[in-house]
């Protein structure tokens, strides 16, 4: 009988499962209370950094060779997630919880995949905004709001 899960599958399933659980918990808390608790993001970042420091070397949680990427690359992922959304926070286009949550995600994924997650999150957000605007028949109003946001950003710069 063939084992359904080999040892090589435990690392990505455990790591990505933990990340998914933390993200779902943060999303639930954000929807319910309009904030993301520091305990989730700081605890999640610590839960990401420690295994990357001690797991056998691999290409990350979702890599072809699953394993740890090392403490410093995981720390680099945390920094990449933080720095990618920090300008949006400074321009008041994102909340501090969003920035910290992306930093935590970066700690799980590493620097390159963190940037990919930022890009894909932005695309998903734009698609969802467009769908909601279409359903509410508010595309013209959304375009007007985007124009005002653009003018505001240019004025702040």
PDB file of C-alpha atoms in Angstrom, residues 38-149:
ATOM      1  CA  UNK A  38      -0.931  41.818  16.820  1.00  0.00           C
ATOM      2  CA  UNK A  39      -0.973  38.377  18.455  1.00  0.00           C
ATOM      3  CA  UNK A  40      -1.895  36.829  15.103  1.00  0.00           C
ATOM      4  CA  UNK A  41       0.726  38.633  13.024  1.00  0.00           C
ATOM      5  CA  UNK A  42       3.579  38.582  15.538  1.00  0.00           C
ATOM      6  CA  UNK A  43       2.871  35.001  16.577  1.00  0.00           C
ATOM      7  CA  UNK A  44       2.563  34.004  12.931  1.00  0.00           C
ATOM      8  CA  UNK A  45       5.846  35.697  12.021  1.00  0.00           C
ATOM      9  CA  UNK A  46       7.611  33.871  14.853  1.00  0.00           C
ATOM     10  CA  UNK A  47       5.949  30.619  13.776  1.00  0.00           C
ATOM     11  CA  UNK A  48       7.356  31.182  10.283  1.00  0.00           C
ATOM     12  CA  UNK A  49      10.883  32.291  11.176  1.00  0.00           C
ATOM     13  CA  UNK A  50      11.647  29.477  13.622  1.00  0.00           C
ATOM     14  CA  UNK A  51      10.938  26.522  11.301  1.00  0.00           C
ATOM     15  CA  UNK A  52      12.811  28.131   8.407  1.00  0.00           C
ATOM     16  CA  UNK A  53      15.842  28.342  10.672  1.00  0.00           C
ATOM     17  CA  UNK A  54      15.721  24.674  11.700  1.00  0.00           C
ATOM     18  CA  UNK A  55      14.114  22.699   8.841  1.00  0.00           C
ATOM     19  CA  UNK A  56      16.312  20.863   6.351  1.00  0.00           C
ATOM     20  CA  UNK A  57      17.310  23.153   3.498  1.00  0.00           C
ATOM     21  CA  UNK A  58      14.856  23.289   0.613  1.00  0.00           C
ATOM     22  CA  UNK A  59      13.177  25.785  -1.670  1.00  0.00           C
ATOM     23  CA  UNK A  60      10.522  26.931   0.784  1.00  0.00           C
ATOM     24  CA  UNK A  61       7.151  25.679   1.840  1.00  0.00           C
ATOM     25  CA  UNK A  62       5.747  25.405  -1.678  1.00  0.00           C
ATOM     26  CA  UNK A  63       8.988  24.714  -3.541  1.00  0.00           C
ATOM     27  CA  UNK A  64       9.910  21.747  -5.694  1.00  0.00           C
ATOM     28  CA  UNK A  65      12.135  20.573  -2.853  1.00  0.00           C
ATOM     29  CA  UNK A  66      10.166  21.499   0.264  1.00  0.00           C
ATOM     30  CA  UNK A  67      12.116  22.657   3.262  1.00  0.00           C
ATOM     31  CA  UNK A  68      13.365  25.666   5.111  1.00  0.00           C
ATOM     32  CA  UNK A  69      14.826  28.611   3.266  1.00  0.00           C
ATOM     33  CA  UNK A  70      16.894  29.667   6.259  1.00  0.00           C
ATOM     34  CA  UNK A  71      16.359  32.303   8.921  1.00  0.00           C
ATOM     35  CA  UNK A  72      17.791  35.266   7.011  1.00  0.00           C
ATOM     36  CA  UNK A  73      15.903  34.635   3.740  1.00  0.00           C
ATOM     37  CA  UNK A  74      12.699  34.267   5.805  1.00  0.00           C
ATOM     38  CA  UNK A  75      13.552  37.542   7.525  1.00  0.00           C
ATOM     39  CA  UNK A  76      14.098  39.015   4.060  1.00  0.00           C
ATOM     40  CA  UNK A  77      10.609  37.838   3.105  1.00  0.00           C
ATOM     41  CA  UNK A  78       9.222  39.567   6.179  1.00  0.00           C
ATOM     42  CA  UNK A  79      11.017  42.767   5.163  1.00  0.00           C
ATOM     43  CA  UNK A  80       9.833  42.467   1.544  1.00  0.00           C
ATOM     44  CA  UNK A  81       6.200  42.098   2.624  1.00  0.00           C
ATOM     45  CA  UNK A  82       6.527  45.004   5.034  1.00  0.00           C
ATOM     46  CA  UNK A  83       8.292  47.339   2.603  1.00  0.00           C
ATOM     47  CA  UNK A  84       5.960  46.511  -0.285  1.00  0.00           C
ATOM     48  CA  UNK A  85       2.862  47.735   1.574  1.00  0.00           C
ATOM     49  CA  UNK A  86       4.454  50.412   3.753  1.00  0.00           C
ATOM     50  CA  UNK A  87       4.031  53.161   1.115  1.00  0.00           C
ATOM     51  CA  UNK A  88       0.298  52.373   0.943  1.00  0.00           C
ATOM     52  CA  UNK A  89       0.101  52.739   4.727  1.00  0.00           C
ATOM     53  CA  UNK A  90       1.965  56.045   4.622  1.00  0.00           C
ATOM     54  CA  UNK A  91      -0.459  57.281   1.948  1.00  0.00           C
ATOM     55  CA  UNK A  92      -3.376  56.037   4.108  1.00  0.00           C
ATOM     56  CA  UNK A  93      -4.465  53.583   1.413  1.00  0.00           C
ATOM     57  CA  UNK A  94      -3.880  50.523   3.653  1.00  0.00           C
ATOM     58  CA  UNK A  95      -4.097  49.867   7.356  1.00  0.00           C
ATOM     59  CA  UNK A  96      -1.247  48.921   9.663  1.00  0.00           C
ATOM     60  CA  UNK A  97      -2.764  45.462  10.130  1.00  0.00           C
ATOM     61  CA  UNK A  98      -2.635  44.855   6.372  1.00  0.00           C
ATOM     62  CA  UNK A  99       1.036  45.795   6.272  1.00  0.00           C
ATOM     63  CA  UNK A 100       1.912  43.563   9.248  1.00  0.00           C
ATOM     64  CA  UNK A 101      -0.125  40.690   7.787  1.00  0.00           C
ATOM     65  CA  UNK A 102       1.781  40.878   4.497  1.00  0.00           C
ATOM     66  CA  UNK A 103       5.055  40.969   6.450  1.00  0.00           C
ATOM     67  CA  UNK A 104       3.990  37.793   8.285  1.00  0.00           C
ATOM     68  CA  UNK A 105       3.087  36.174   4.969  1.00  0.00           C
ATOM     69  CA  UNK A 106       6.491  37.158   3.602  1.00  0.00           C
ATOM     70  CA  UNK A 107       8.173  35.414   6.531  1.00  0.00           C
ATOM     71  CA  UNK A 108       6.448  32.180   5.497  1.00  0.00           C
ATOM     72  CA  UNK A 109       7.179  32.564   1.770  1.00  0.00           C
ATOM     73  CA  UNK A 110      10.558  34.279   1.462  1.00  0.00           C
ATOM     74  CA  UNK A 111      11.401  37.480  -0.404  1.00  0.00           C
ATOM     75  CA  UNK A 112      10.660  36.476  -4.000  1.00  0.00           C
ATOM     76  CA  UNK A 113       7.377  34.737  -3.253  1.00  0.00           C
ATOM     77  CA  UNK A 114       6.391  37.603  -0.902  1.00  0.00           C
ATOM     78  CA  UNK A 115       6.592  40.047  -3.801  1.00  0.00           C
ATOM     79  CA  UNK A 116       4.536  37.610  -5.881  1.00  0.00           C
ATOM     80  CA  UNK A 117       1.954  37.470  -3.084  1.00  0.00           C
ATOM     81  CA  UNK A 118       1.801  41.283  -2.989  1.00  0.00           C
ATOM     82  CA  UNK A 119       1.227  41.448  -6.745  1.00  0.00           C
ATOM     83  CA  UNK A 120      -1.404  38.702  -6.737  1.00  0.00           C
ATOM     84  CA  UNK A 121      -3.161  40.275  -3.739  1.00  0.00           C
ATOM     85  CA  UNK A 122      -3.328  43.589  -5.602  1.00  0.00           C
ATOM     86  CA  UNK A 123      -4.726  41.899  -8.705  1.00  0.00           C
ATOM     87  CA  UNK A 124      -7.310  39.984  -6.658  1.00  0.00           C
ATOM     88  CA  UNK A 125      -8.346  43.192  -4.879  1.00  0.00           C
ATOM     89  CA  UNK A 126      -8.744  45.041  -8.185  1.00  0.00           C
ATOM     90  CA  UNK A 127     -10.836  42.221  -9.658  1.00  0.00           C
ATOM     91  CA  UNK A 128     -13.059  42.076  -6.563  1.00  0.00           C
ATOM     92  CA  UNK A 129     -13.514  45.862  -6.615  1.00  0.00           C
ATOM     93  CA  UNK A 130     -14.492  45.743 -10.282  1.00  0.00           C
ATOM     94  CA  UNK A 131     -16.966  42.896  -9.694  1.00  0.00           C
ATOM     95  CA  UNK A 132     -18.599  44.705  -6.769  1.00  0.00           C
ATOM     96  CA  UNK A 133     -18.776  47.951  -8.772  1.00  0.00           C
ATOM     97  CA  UNK A 134     -20.388  46.125 -11.703  1.00  0.00           C
ATOM     98  CA  UNK A 135     -22.907  44.393  -9.450  1.00  0.00           C
ATOM     99  CA  UNK A 136     -23.798  47.680  -7.752  1.00  0.00           C
ATOM    100  CA  UNK A 137     -23.910  49.469 -11.128  1.00  0.00           C
ATOM    101  CA  UNK A 138     -21.391  51.938  -9.770  1.00  0.00           C
ATOM    102  CA  UNK A 139     -18.589  51.740 -12.319  1.00  0.00           C
ATOM    103  CA  UNK A 140     -18.816  55.434 -13.181  1.00  0.00           C
ATOM    104  CA  UNK A 141     -18.710  56.392  -9.485  1.00  0.00           C
ATOM    105  CA  UNK A 142     -15.759  54.018  -8.922  1.00  0.00           C
ATOM    106  CA  UNK A 143     -13.866  55.608 -11.831  1.00  0.00           C
ATOM    107  CA  UNK A 144     -14.542  59.043 -10.370  1.00  0.00           C
ATOM    108  CA  UNK A 145     -13.321  57.922  -6.939  1.00  0.00           C
ATOM    109  CA  UNK A 146     -10.159  56.426  -8.467  1.00  0.00           C
ATOM    110  CA  UNK A 147      -9.498  59.709 -10.240  1.00  0.00           C
ATOM    111  CA  UNK A 148      -9.887  61.612  -6.939  1.00  0.00           C
ATOM    112  CA  UNK A 149      -7.574  59.145  -5.185  1.00  0.00           C
TER     113      UNK A 149
END
